[in-house]
Short mmCIF file of C-alpha atoms in Angstrom, two decimals:
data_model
loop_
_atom_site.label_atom_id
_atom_site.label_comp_id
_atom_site.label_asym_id
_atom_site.label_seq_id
_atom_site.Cartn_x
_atom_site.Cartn_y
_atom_site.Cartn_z
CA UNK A 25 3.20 18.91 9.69
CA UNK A 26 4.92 21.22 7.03
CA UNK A 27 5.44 20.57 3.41
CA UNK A 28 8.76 19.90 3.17
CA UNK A 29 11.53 17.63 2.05
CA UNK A 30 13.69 16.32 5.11
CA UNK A 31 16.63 13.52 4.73
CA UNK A 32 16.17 10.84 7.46
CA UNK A 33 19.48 9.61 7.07
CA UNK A 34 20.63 12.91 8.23
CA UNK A 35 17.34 15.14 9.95
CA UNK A 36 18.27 17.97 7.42
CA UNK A 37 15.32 20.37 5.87
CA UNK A 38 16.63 20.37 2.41
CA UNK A 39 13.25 22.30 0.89
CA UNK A 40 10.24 23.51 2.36
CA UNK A 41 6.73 23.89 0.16
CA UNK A 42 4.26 26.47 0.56
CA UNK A 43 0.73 24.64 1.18
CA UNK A 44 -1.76 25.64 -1.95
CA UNK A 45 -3.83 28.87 -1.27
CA UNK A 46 -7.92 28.05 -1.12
CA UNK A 47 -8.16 29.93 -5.14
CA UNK A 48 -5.16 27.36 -6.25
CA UNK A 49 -7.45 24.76 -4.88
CA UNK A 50 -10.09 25.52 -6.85
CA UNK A 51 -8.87 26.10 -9.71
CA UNK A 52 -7.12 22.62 -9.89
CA UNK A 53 -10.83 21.22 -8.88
CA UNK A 54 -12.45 22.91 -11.95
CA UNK A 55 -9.76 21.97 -14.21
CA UNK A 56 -10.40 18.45 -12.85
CA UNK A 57 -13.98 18.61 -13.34
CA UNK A 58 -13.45 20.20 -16.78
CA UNK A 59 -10.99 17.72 -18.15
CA UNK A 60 -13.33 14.67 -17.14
CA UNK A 61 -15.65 15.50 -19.39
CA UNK A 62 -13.73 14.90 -22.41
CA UNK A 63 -11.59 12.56 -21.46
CA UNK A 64 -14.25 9.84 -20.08
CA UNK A 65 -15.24 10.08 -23.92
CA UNK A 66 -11.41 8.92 -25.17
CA UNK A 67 -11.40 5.17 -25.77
CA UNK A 68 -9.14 2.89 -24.30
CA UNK A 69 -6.22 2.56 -27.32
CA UNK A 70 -5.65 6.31 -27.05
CA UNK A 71 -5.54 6.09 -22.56
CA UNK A 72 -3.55 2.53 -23.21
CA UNK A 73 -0.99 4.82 -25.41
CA UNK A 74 -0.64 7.19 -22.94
CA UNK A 75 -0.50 5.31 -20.31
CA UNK A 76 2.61 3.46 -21.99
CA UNK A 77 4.15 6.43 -22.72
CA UNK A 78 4.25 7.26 -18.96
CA UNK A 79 5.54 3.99 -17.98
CA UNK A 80 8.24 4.70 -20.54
CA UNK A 81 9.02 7.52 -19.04
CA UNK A 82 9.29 6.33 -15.73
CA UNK A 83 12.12 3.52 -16.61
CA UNK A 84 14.49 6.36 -18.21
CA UNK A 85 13.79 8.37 -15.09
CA UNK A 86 14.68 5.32 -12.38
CA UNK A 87 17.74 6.22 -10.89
CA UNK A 88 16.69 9.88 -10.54
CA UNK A 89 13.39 9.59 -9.31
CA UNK A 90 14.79 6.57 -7.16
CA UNK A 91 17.49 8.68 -5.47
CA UNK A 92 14.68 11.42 -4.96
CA UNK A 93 12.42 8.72 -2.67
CA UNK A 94 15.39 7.62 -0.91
CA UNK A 95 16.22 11.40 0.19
CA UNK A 96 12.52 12.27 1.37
CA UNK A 97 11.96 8.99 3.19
CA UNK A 98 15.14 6.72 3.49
CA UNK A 99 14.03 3.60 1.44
CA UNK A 100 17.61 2.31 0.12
CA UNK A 101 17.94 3.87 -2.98
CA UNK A 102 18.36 -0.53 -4.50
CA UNK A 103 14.41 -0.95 -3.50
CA UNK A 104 13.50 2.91 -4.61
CA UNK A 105 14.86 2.12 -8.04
CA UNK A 106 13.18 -1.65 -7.88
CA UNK A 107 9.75 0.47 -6.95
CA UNK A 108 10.07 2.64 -10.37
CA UNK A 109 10.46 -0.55 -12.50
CA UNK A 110 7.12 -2.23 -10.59
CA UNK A 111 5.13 0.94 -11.10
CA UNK A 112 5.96 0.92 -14.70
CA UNK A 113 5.23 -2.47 -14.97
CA UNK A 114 1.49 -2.30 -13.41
CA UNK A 115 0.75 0.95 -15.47
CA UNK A 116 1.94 -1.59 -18.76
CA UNK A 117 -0.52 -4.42 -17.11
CA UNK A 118 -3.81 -1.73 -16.98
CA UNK A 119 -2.95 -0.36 -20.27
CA UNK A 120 -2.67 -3.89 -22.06
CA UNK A 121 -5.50 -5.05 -19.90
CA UNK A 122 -8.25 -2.51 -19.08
CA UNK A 123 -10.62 -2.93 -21.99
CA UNK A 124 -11.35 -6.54 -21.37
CA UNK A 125 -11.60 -5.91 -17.77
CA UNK A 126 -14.14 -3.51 -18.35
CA UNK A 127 -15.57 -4.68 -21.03
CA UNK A 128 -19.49 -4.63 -21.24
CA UNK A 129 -20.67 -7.77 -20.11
CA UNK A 130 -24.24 -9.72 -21.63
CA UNK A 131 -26.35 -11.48 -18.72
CA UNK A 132 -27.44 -14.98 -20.33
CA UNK A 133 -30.30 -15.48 -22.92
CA UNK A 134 -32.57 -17.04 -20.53
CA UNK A 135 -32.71 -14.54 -18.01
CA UNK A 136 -32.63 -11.72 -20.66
CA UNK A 137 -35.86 -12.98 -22.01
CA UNK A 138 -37.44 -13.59 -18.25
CA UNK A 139 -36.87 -10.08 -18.26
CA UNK A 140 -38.71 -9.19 -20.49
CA UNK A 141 -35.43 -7.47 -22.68
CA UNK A 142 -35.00 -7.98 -26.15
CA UNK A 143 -30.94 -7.35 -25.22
CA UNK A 144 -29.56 -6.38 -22.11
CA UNK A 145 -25.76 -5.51 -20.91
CA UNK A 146 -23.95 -4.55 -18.21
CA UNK A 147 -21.65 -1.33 -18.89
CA UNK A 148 -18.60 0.15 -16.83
CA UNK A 149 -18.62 4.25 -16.60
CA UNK A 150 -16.03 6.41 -15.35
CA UNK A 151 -17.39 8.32 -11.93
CA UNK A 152 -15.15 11.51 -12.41
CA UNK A 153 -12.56 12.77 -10.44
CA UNK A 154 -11.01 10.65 -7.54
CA UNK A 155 -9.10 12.24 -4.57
CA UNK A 156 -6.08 10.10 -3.41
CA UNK A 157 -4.75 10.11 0.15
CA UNK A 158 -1.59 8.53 0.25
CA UNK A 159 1.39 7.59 2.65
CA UNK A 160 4.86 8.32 2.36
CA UNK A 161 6.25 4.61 2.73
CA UNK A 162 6.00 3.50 -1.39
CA UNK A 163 5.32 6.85 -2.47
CA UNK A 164 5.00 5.89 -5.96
CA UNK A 165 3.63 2.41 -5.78
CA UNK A 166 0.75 3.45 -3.50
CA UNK A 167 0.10 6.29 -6.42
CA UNK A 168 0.40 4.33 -9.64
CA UNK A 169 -1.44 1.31 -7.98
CA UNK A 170 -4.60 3.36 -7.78
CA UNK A 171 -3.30 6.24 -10.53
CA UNK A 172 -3.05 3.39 -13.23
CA UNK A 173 -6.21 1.81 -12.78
CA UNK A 174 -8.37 5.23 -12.15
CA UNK A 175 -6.96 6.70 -15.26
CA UNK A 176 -7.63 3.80 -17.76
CA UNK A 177 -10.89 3.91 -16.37
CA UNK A 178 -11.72 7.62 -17.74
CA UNK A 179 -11.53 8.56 -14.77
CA UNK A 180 -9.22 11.73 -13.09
CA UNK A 181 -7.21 11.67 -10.23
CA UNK A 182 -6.69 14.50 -7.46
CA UNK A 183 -3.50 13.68 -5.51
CA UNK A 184 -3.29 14.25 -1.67
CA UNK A 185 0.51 13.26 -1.38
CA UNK A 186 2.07 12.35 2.70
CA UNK A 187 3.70 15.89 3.31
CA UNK A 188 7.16 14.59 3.42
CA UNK A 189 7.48 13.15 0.16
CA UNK A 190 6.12 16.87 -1.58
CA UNK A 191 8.94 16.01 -4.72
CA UNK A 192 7.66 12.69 -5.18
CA UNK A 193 4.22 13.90 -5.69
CA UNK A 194 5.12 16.86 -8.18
CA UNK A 195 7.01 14.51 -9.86
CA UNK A 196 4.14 12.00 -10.55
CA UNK A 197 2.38 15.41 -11.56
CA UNK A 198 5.08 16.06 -14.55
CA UNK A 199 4.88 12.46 -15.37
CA UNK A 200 1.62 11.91 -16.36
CA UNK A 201 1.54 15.61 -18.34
CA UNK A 202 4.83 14.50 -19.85
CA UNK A 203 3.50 11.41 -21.22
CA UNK A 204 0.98 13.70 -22.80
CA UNK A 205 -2.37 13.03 -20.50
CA UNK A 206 -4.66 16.37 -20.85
CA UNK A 207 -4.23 18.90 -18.60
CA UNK A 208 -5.94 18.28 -15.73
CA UNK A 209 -6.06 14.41 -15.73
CA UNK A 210 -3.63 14.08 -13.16
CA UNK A 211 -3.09 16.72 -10.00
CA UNK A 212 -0.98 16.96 -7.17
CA UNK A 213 -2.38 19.11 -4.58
CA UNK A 214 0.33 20.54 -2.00
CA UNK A 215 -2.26 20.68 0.60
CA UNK A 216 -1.66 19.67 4.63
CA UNK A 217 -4.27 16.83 6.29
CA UNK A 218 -6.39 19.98 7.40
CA UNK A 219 -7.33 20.79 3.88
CA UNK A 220 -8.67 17.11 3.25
CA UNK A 221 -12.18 17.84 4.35
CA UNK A 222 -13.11 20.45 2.37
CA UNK A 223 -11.72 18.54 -0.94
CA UNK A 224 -13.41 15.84 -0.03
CA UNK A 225 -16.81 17.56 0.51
CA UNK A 226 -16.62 19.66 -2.90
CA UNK A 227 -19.38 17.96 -5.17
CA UNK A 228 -17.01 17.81 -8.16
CA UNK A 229 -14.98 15.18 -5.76
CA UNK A 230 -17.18 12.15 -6.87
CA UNK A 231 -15.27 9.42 -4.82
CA UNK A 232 -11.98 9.00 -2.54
CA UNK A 233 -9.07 6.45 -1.97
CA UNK A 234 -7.18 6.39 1.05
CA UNK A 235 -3.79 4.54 2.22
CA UNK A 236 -2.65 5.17 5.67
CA UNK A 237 -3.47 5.30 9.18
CA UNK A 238 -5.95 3.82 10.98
CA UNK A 239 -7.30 7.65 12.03
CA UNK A 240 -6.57 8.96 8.84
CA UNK A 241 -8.79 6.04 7.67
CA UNK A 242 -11.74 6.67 9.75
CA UNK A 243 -11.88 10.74 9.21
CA UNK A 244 -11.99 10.12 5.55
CA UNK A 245 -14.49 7.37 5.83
CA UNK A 246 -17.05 9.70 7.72
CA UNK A 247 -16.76 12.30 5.64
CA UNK A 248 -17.70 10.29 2.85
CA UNK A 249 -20.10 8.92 4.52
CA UNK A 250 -21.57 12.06 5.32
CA UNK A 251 -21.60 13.06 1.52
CA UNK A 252 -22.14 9.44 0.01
CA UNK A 253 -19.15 9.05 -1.82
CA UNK A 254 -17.65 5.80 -2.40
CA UNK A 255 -14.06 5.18 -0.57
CA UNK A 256 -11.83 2.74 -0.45
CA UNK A 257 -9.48 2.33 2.38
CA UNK A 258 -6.07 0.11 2.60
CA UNK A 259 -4.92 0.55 6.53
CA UNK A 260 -3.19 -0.38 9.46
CA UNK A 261 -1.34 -4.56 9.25
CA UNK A 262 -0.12 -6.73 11.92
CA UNK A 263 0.46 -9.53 9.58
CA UNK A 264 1.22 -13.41 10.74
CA UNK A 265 3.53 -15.01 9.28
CA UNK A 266 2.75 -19.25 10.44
CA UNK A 267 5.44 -21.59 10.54
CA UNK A 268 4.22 -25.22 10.59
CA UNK A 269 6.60 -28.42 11.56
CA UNK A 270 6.43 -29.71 7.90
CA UNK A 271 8.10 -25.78 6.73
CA UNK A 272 11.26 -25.55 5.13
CA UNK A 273 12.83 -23.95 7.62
CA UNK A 274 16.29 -22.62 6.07
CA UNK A 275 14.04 -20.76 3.28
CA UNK A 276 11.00 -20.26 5.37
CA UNK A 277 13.81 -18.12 8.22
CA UNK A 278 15.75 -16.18 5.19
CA UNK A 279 12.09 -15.15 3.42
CA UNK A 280 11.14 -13.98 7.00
CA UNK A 281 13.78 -11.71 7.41
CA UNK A 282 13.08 -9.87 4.12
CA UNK A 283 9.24 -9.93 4.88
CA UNK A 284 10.21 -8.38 7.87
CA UNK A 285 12.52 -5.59 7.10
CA UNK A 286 11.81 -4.62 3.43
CA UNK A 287 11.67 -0.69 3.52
CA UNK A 288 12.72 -0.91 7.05
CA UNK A 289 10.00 -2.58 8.31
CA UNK A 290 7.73 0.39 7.49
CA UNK A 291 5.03 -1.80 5.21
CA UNK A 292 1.63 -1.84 5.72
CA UNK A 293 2.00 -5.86 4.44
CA UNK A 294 5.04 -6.23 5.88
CA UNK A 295 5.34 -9.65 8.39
CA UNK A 296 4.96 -8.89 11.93
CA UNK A 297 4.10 -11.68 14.40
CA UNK A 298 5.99 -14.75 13.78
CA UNK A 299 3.68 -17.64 15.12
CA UNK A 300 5.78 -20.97 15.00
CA UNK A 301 4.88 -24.26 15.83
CA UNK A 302 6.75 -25.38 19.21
CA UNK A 303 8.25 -28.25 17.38
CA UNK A 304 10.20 -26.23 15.02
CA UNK A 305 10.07 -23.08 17.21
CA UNK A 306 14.03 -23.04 18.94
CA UNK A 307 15.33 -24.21 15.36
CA UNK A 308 13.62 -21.10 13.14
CA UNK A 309 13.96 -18.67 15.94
CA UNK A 310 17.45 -19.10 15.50
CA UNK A 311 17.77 -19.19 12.01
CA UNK A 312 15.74 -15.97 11.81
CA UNK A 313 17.55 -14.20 14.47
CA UNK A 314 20.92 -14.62 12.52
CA UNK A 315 19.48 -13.02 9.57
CA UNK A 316 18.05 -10.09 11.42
CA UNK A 317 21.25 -9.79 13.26
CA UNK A 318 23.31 -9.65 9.83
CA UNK A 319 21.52 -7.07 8.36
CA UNK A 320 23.46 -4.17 7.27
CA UNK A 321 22.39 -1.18 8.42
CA UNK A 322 23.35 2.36 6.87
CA UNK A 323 23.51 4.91 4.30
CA UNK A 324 20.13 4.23 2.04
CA UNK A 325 22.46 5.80 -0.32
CA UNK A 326 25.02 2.99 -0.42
CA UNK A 327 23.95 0.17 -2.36
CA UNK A 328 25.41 -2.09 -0.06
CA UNK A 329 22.55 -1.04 2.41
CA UNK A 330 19.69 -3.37 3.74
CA UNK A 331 17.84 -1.11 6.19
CA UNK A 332 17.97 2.35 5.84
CA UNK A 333 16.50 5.02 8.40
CA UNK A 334 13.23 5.13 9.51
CA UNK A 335 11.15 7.89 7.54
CA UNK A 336 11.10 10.13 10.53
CA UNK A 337 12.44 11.12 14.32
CA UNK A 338 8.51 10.57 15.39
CA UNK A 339 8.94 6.78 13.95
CA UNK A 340 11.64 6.22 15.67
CA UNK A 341 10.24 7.24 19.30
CA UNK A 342 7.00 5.25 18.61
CA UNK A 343 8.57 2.23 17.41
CA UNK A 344 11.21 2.46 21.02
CA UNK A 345 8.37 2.67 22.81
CA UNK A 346 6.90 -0.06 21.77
CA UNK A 347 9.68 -2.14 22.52
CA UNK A 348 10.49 -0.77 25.74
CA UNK A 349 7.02 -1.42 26.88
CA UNK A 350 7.21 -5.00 25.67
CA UNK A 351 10.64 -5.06 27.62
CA UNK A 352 9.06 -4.03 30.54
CA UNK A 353 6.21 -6.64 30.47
CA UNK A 354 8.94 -9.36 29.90
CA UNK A 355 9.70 -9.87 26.58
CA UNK A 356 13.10 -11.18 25.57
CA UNK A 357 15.43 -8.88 23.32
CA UNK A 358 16.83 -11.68 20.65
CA UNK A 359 18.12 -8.95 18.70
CA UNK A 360 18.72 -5.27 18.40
CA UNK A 361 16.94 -2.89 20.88
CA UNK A 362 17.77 0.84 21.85
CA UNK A 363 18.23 3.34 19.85
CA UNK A 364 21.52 4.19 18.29
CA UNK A 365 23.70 7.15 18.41
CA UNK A 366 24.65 9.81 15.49
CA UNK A 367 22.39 11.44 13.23
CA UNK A 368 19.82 9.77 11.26
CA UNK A 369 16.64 8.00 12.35
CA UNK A 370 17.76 4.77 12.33
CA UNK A 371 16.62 1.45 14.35
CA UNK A 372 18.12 -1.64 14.75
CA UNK A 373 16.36 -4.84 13.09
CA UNK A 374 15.08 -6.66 16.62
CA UNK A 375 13.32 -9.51 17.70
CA UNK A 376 11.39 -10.25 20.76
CA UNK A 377 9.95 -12.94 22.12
CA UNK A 378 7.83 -14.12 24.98
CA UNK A 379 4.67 -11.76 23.69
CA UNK A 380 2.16 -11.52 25.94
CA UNK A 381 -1.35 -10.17 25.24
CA UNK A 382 -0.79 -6.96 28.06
CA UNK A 383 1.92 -5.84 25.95
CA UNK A 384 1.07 -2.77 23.48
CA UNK A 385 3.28 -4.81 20.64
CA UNK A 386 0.59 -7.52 20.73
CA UNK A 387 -2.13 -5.24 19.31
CA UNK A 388 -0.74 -2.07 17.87
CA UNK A 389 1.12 -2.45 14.58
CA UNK A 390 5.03 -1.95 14.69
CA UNK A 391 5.98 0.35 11.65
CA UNK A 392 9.83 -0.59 11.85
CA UNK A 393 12.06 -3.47 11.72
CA UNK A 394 11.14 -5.41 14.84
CA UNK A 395 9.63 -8.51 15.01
CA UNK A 396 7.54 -10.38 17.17
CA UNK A 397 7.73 -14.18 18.05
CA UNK A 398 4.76 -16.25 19.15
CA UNK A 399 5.22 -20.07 20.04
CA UNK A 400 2.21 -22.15 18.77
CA UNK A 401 1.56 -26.15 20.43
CA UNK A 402 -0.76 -26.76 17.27
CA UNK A 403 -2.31 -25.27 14.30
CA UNK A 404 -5.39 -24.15 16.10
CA UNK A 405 -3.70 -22.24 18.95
CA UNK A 406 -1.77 -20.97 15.37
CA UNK A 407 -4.92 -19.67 14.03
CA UNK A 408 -5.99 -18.16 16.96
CA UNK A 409 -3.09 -15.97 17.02
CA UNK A 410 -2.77 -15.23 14.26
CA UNK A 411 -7.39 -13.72 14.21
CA UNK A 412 -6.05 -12.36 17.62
CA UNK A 413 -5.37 -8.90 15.66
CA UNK A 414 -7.61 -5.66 15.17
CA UNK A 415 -6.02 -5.90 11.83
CA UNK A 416 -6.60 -8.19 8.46
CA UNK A 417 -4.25 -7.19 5.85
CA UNK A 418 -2.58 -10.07 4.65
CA UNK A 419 -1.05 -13.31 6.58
CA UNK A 420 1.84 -15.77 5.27
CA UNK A 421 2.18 -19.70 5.92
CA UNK A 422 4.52 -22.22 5.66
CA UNK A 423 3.72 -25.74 5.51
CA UNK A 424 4.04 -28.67 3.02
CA UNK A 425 0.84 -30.32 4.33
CA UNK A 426 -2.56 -29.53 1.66
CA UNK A 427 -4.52 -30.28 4.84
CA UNK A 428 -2.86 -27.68 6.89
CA UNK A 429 -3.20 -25.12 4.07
CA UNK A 430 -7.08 -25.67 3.52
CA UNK A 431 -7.10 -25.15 7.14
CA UNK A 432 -5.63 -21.74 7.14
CA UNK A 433 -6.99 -20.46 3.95
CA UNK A 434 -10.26 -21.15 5.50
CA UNK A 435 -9.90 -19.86 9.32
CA UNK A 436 -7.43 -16.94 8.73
CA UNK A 437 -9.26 -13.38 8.79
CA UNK A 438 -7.09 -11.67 6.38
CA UNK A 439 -7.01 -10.44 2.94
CA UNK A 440 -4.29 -12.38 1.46
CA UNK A 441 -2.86 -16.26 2.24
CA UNK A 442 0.38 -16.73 0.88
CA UNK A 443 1.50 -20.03 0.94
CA UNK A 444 4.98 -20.87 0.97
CA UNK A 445 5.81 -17.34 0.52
CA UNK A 446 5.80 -13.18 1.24
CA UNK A 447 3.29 -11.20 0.99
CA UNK A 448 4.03 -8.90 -1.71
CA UNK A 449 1.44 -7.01 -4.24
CA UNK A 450 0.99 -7.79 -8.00
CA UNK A 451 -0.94 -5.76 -10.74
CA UNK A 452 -2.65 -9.47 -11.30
CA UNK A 453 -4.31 -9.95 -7.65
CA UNK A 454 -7.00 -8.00 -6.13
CA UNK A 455 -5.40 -6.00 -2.63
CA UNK A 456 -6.92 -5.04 0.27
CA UNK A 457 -7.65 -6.26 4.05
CA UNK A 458 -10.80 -7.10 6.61
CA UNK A 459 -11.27 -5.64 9.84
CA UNK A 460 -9.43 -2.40 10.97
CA UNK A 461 -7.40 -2.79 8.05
CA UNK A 462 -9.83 -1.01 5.79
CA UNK A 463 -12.42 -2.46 3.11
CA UNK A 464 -12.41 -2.52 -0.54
CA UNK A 465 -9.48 -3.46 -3.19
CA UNK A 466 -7.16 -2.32 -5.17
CA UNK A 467 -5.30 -3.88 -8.14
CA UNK A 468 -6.77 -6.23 -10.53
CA UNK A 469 -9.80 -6.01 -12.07
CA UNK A 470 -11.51 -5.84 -9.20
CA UNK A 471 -9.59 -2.69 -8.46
CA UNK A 472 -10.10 -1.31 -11.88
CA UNK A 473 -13.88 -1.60 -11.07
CA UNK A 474 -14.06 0.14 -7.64
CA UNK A 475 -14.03 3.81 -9.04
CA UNK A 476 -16.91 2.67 -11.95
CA UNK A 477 -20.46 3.33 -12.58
CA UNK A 478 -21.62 -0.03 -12.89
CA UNK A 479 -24.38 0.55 -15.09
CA UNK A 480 -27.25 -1.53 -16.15
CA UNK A 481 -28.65 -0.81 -20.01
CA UNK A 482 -31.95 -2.70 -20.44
CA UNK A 483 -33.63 -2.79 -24.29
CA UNK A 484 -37.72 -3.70 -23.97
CA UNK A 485 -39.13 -6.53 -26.23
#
């Protein structure tokens, strides 16, 4: 795939990038190396400052940068501008809150002594420079949420961008040396998927993050493997999203629509399968079909806009087939189907019911605006939908009853149970999914610790 910045609202090449040259490459890897061992030394007012200063910079920047993401990968430019202000305000959260989340911690007295320790502590290092693979859907939230974090840490970051969103990623480049980071702290490589390996093997590459496909996922994962480097991994989602008889339906149906088709569908966390509960089934299908149905579809430029294009012409056949193979098997179009005419790489917002397990929909994840609907006759047979995924991102549930929601909590093989509620990502709340859809988490403190040397210091009697 080339480097290169291509409008889906229109299929036009605006800009094409030259891929970095193998002596680019290693300079930037030196320079990464070089830079980490000073700044791992810097303490955590003078990375905090910084790190404000970026998130500063970011909020004056929002419309332009926002109108940038909506060009390379159709996002209406209302969320691209709402995904500035959210990475600003999680690189604020890590810069008020990384010293006390890594803060050394003191087993207690008794087992100090048993020991055999006059003091002992527990101590959170910086591991050195981290390579990032990330996707083009939130092409600065899937940055910052591991950039933020890494950085605070002492750590340096090495950033493997999607290769349609190449402005994006030079921008986050000219951010963080901007705000006044050392040289060398933060660095986009323009470098194609081929290229990954041989980052990823160089020794001064001490551990990797990767967002995005579920083969993208597993090529990174042996390769670090191979070298024993520690990765984490945010993949593929199918999510469920459980409606219960005791749900308020009117808000639980409008909620659904957003969870749906935020950034056109194309979420990893984004809801997917729509399991209902037979006695409320006919009454939310039907609320939630309006909504999908009234969606405006459009310019990603026009703030009017809810769904803008898909990010790509390859999207948009994938996403057709899966619905015409669904079709095929018996599924009932609700809403939307076929592709439209004109330029653009748009897709309708669609439902489709009567799911059957045959049908590729059931199992492969549907990176678009179409939705799934699953009738449930209790909250078992809702459960067991719901685990019937290769995927366990996140999951959503609506009910008013505690006993239902200990229920689900417990049983669902996910990441994430939001109650009452979308699935959406906070600075505050570890991230990350089971199964196929990767291991480890971002976010949080938990997050903040992923990329440390957890190190035990141990003073004899």
């Amino acid at each position: 795939m080339p480097i290169a910045t291509v409008n889906p609202a229109t299929g036009d090449t605006l800009r094409t990038y030259e891929a970095m040259g193998e002596e680019e490459i290693e300079r930037r890897l030196r320079l990464a190396e070089a830079t980490f061992r000073t700044y791992r030394t810097t303490g955590f007012d003078e990375r905090a400052r910084l790190m404000r200063r970026a998130a500063d910079l970011l909020d004056e920047d929002r419309d332009t940068i926002g109108r940038v993401i909506t060009t390379e990968m159709g996002k209406p430019v209302v969320q691209a501008r709402a995904e500035a202000a959210k990475c600003a305000k999680a690189m604020r959260w890590y810069a008020d809150r990384a010293a006390g989340l890594l803060a050394d911690e003191e087993p207690g007295a008794a087992d100090v002594a048993d020991s055999g320790a006059s003091r002992a502590l527990v101590r959170y290092r910086p591991l050195g420079p981290v390579l990032a693979v990330m996707p083009w859907n939130f092409p600065l939230w899937q940055v910052i949420r591991f950039a933020a974090p890494a950085l605070m840490a002492g750590n340096v970051g090495l950033l493997k961008h999607a290769s349609n969103v190449p402005e994006t990623a030079l921008y986050l480049e000219d951010l963080f040396h901007r705000a006044g980071f050392p040289e060398g702290c933060f660095q986009t490589l323009l470098i194609g998927s081929a290229a990954v390996d041989a980052v990823l093997r160089d020794e001064r590459v001490r551990a990797a993050t990767l967002t995005g496909s579920e083969p993208a996922g597993r090529a990174v994962a042996s390769t670090a493997g191979e070298m024993i480097k520690k990765t984490v991994l945010e993949l593929g989602g199918s999510d469920p999203f459980v409606v219960m008889p005791s749900a308020d339906l009117d808000r639980a149906a409008r909620v659904a629509v957003t969870a749906r088709v935020q950034n056109a569908g194309q979420s990893c966390i984004a809801a997917k399968r729509f399991i209902v509960h037979t006695e409320v089934y006919d009454a939310f299908a039907e609320r939630f079909t309006e909504g999908m149905r009234a969606l405006r579809v459009g310019d990603p430029m026009d703030e009017g806009t809810d769904v803008g294009p898909l990010s790509s012409e390859q999207g948009v056949t994938d996403l057709a087939e899966l619905v015409e193979d669904a079709v095929r098997g018996g599924a009932a179009v609700l809403c939307g189907g076929g592709r439209p005419d004109g330029p653009g790489w748009y897709y309708p917002p669609t439902v489709l019911a009567d799911i059957t397990r045959e049908m590729r929909i059931h199992r492969e994840e549907a990176f678009g605006p179409v939705a799934t609907l699953y009738r449930a006759a209790d909250l078992d047979e809702a459960v067991l939908i719901a685990n019937d995924s290769d995927f366990g991102l996140s999951s959503n549930v609506w009910t008013r009853d505690e006993a239902d929601v200990e229920r689900f909590v417990r049983d669902l093989e996910a990441g994430g149970v939001y109650v009452n509620g979308m699935t959406a990502s906070h600075p505050a709340f570890p991230f990350g999914g089971v199964k196929r859809s990767g291991y480890g988490r971002e976010l949080s403190g938990h997050g903040i610790r992923e990329f440390c040397n957890i190190t035990t210091v141990w003073h004899g009697a």
